[in-house]
mmCIF file with all atom_site columns, C-alpha atoms in Angstrom:
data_model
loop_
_atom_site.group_PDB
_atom_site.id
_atom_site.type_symbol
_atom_site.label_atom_id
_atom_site.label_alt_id
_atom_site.label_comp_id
_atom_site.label_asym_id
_atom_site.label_entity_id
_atom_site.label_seq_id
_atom_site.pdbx_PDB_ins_code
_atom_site.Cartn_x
_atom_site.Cartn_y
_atom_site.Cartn_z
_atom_site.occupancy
_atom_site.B_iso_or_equiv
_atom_site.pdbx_formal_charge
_atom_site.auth_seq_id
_atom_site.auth_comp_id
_atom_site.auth_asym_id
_atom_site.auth_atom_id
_atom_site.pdbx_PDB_model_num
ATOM 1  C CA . UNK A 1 1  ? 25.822 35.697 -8.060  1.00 92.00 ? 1475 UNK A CA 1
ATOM 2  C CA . UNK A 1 2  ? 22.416 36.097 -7.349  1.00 95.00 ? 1476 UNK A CA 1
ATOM 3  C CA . UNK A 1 3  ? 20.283 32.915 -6.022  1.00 96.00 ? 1477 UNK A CA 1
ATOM 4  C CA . UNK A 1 4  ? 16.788 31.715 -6.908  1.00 96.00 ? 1478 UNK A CA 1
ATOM 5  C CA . UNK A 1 5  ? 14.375 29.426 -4.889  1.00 96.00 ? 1479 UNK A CA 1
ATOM 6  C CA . UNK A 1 6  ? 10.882 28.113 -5.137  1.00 97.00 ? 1480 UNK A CA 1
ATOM 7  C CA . UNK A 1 7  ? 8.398  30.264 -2.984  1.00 96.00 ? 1481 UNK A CA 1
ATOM 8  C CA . UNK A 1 8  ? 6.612  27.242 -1.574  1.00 96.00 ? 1482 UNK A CA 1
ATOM 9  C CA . UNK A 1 9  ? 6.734  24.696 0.819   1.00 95.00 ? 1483 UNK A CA 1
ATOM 10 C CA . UNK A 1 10 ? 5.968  21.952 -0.879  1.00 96.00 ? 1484 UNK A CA 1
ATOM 11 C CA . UNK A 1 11 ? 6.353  20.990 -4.376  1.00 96.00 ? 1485 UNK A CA 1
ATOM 12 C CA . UNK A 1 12 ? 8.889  21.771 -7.233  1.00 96.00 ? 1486 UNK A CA 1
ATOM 13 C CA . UNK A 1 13 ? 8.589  24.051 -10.512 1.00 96.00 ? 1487 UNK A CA 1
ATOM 14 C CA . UNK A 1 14 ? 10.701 22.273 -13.429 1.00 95.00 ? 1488 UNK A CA 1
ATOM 15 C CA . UNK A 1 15 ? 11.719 24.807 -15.946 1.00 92.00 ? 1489 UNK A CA 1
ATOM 16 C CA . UNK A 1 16 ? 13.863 22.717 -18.882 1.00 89.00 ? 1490 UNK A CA 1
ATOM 17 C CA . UNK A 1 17 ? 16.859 22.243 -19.482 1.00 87.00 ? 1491 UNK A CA 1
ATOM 18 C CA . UNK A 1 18 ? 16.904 20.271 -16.437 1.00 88.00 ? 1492 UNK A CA 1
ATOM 19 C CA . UNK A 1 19 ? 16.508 23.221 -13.549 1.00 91.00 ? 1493 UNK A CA 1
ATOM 20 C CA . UNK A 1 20 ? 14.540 22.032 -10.846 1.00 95.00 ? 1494 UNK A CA 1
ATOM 21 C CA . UNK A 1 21 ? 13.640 24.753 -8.135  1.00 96.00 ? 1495 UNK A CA 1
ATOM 22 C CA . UNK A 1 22 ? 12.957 23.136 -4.590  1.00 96.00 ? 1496 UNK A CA 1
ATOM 23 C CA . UNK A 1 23 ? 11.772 25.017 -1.648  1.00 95.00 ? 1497 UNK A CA 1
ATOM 24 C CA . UNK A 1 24 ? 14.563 26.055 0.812   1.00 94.00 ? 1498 UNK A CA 1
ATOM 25 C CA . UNK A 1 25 ? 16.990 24.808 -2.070  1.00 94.00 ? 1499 UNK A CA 1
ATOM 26 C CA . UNK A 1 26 ? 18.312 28.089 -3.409  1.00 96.00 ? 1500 UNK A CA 1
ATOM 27 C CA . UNK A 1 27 ? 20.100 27.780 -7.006  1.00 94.00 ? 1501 UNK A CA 1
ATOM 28 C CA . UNK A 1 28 ? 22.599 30.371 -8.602  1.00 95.00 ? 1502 UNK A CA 1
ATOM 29 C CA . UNK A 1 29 ? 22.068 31.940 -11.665 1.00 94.00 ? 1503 UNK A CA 1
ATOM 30 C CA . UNK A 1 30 ? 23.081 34.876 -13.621 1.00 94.00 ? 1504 UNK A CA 1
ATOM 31 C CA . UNK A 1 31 ? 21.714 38.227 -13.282 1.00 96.00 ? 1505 UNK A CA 1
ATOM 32 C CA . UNK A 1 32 ? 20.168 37.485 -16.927 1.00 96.00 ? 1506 UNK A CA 1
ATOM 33 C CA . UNK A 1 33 ? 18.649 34.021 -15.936 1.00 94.00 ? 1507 UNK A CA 1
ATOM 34 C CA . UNK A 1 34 ? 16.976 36.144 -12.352 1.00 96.00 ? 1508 UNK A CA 1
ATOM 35 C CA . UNK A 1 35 ? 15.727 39.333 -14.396 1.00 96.00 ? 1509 UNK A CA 1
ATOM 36 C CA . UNK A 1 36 ? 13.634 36.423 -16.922 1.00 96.00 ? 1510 UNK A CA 1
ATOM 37 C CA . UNK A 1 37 ? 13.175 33.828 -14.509 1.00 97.00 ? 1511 UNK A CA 1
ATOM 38 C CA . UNK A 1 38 ? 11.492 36.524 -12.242 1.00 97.00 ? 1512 UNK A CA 1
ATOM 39 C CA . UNK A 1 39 ? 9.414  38.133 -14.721 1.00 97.00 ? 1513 UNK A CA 1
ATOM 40 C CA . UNK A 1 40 ? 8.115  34.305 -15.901 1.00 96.00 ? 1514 UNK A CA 1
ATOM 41 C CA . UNK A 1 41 ? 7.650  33.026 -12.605 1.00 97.00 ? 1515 UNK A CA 1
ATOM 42 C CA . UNK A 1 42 ? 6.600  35.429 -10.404 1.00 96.00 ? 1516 UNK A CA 1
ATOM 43 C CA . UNK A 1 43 ? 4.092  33.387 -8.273  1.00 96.00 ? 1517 UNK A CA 1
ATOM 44 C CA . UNK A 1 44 ? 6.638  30.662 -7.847  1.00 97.00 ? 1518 UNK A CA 1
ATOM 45 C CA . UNK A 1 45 ? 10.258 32.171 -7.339  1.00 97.00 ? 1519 UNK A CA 1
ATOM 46 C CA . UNK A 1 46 ? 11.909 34.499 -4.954  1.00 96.00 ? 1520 UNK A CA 1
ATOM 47 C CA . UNK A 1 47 ? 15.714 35.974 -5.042  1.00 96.00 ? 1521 UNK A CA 1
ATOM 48 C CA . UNK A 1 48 ? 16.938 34.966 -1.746  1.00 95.00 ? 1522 UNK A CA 1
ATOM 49 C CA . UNK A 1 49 ? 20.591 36.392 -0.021  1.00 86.00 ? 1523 UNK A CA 1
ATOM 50 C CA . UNK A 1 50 ? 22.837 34.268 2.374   1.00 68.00 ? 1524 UNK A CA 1
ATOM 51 C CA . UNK A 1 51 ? 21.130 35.666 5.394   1.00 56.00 ? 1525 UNK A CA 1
ATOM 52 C CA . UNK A 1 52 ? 17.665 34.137 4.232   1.00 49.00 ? 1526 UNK A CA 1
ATOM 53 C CA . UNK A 1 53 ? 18.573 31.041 3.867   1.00 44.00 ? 1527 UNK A CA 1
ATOM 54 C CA . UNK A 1 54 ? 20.671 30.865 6.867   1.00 46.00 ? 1528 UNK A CA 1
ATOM 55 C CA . UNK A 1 55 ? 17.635 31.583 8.856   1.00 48.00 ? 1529 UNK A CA 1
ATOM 56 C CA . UNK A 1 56 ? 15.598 29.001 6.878   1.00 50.00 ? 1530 UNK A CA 1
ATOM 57 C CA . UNK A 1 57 ? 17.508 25.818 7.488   1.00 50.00 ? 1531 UNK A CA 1
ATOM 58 C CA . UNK A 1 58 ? 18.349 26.528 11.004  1.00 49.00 ? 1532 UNK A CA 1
ATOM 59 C CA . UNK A 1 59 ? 17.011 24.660 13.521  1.00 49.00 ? 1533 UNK A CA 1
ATOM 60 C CA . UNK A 1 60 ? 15.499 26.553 16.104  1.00 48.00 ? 1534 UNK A CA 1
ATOM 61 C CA . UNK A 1 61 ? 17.965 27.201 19.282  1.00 46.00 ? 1535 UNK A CA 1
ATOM 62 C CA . UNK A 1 62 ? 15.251 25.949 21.993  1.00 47.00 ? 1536 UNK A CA 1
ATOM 63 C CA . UNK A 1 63 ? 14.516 22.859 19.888  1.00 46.00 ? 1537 UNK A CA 1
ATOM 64 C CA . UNK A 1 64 ? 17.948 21.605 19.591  1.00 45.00 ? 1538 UNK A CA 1
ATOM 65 C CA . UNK A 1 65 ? 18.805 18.363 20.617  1.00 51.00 ? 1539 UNK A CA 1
ATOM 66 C CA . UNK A 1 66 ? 21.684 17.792 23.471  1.00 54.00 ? 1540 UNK A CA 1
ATOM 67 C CA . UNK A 1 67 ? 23.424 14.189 23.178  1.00 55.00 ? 1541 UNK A CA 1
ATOM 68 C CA . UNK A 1 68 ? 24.870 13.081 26.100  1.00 53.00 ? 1542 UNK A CA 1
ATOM 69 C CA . UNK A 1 69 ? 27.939 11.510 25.510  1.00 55.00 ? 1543 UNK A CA 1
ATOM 70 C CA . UNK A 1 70 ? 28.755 9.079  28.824  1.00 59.00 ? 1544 UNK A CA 1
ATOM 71 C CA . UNK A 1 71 ? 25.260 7.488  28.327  1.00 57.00 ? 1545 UNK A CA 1
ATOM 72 C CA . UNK A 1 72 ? 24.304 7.796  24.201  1.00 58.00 ? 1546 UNK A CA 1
ATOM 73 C CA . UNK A 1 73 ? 20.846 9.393  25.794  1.00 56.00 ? 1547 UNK A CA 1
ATOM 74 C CA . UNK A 1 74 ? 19.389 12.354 23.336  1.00 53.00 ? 1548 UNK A CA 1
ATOM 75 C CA . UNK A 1 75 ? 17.524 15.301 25.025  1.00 57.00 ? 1549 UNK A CA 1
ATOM 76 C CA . UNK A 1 76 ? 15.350 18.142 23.795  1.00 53.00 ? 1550 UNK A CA 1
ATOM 77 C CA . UNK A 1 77 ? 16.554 21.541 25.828  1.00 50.00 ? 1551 UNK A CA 1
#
């Protein structure tokens, strides 16, 4: 099933009957609801696959945070 999100960063585009698009938030809909939802909102939605958003709300590798267990001490590697 294809998978719609808001283009931005910031913000949210409401489009009735209580669909809310968020950025980074990706929603399923039919192939119907992407074909019109596209051709309304072209400025403001994208189709987005499982890889894209896997990338999205990763954290970086070299930013991730090490916990060390023995002394409850967080580090940045």
């Amino acid at each position: 099933m294809p998978k719609l999100q808001y283009k931005h960063e910031k913000g949210a585009l409401h489009i009735g009957g209580g669909r809310i698009f968020f950025p980074k938030t990706p929603l399923e809909v039919t192939e119907e609801e992407k074909d019109d939802l596209l051709s309304r909102f072209p400025d403001e939605l994208e189709e987005v696959g499982e890889e894209k958003t896997n990338k999205r709300n990763r954290k970086n590798p070299k930013e991730e945070e090490k916990v060390d267990a023995d002394a409850g001490t967080t580090e940045k590697s």
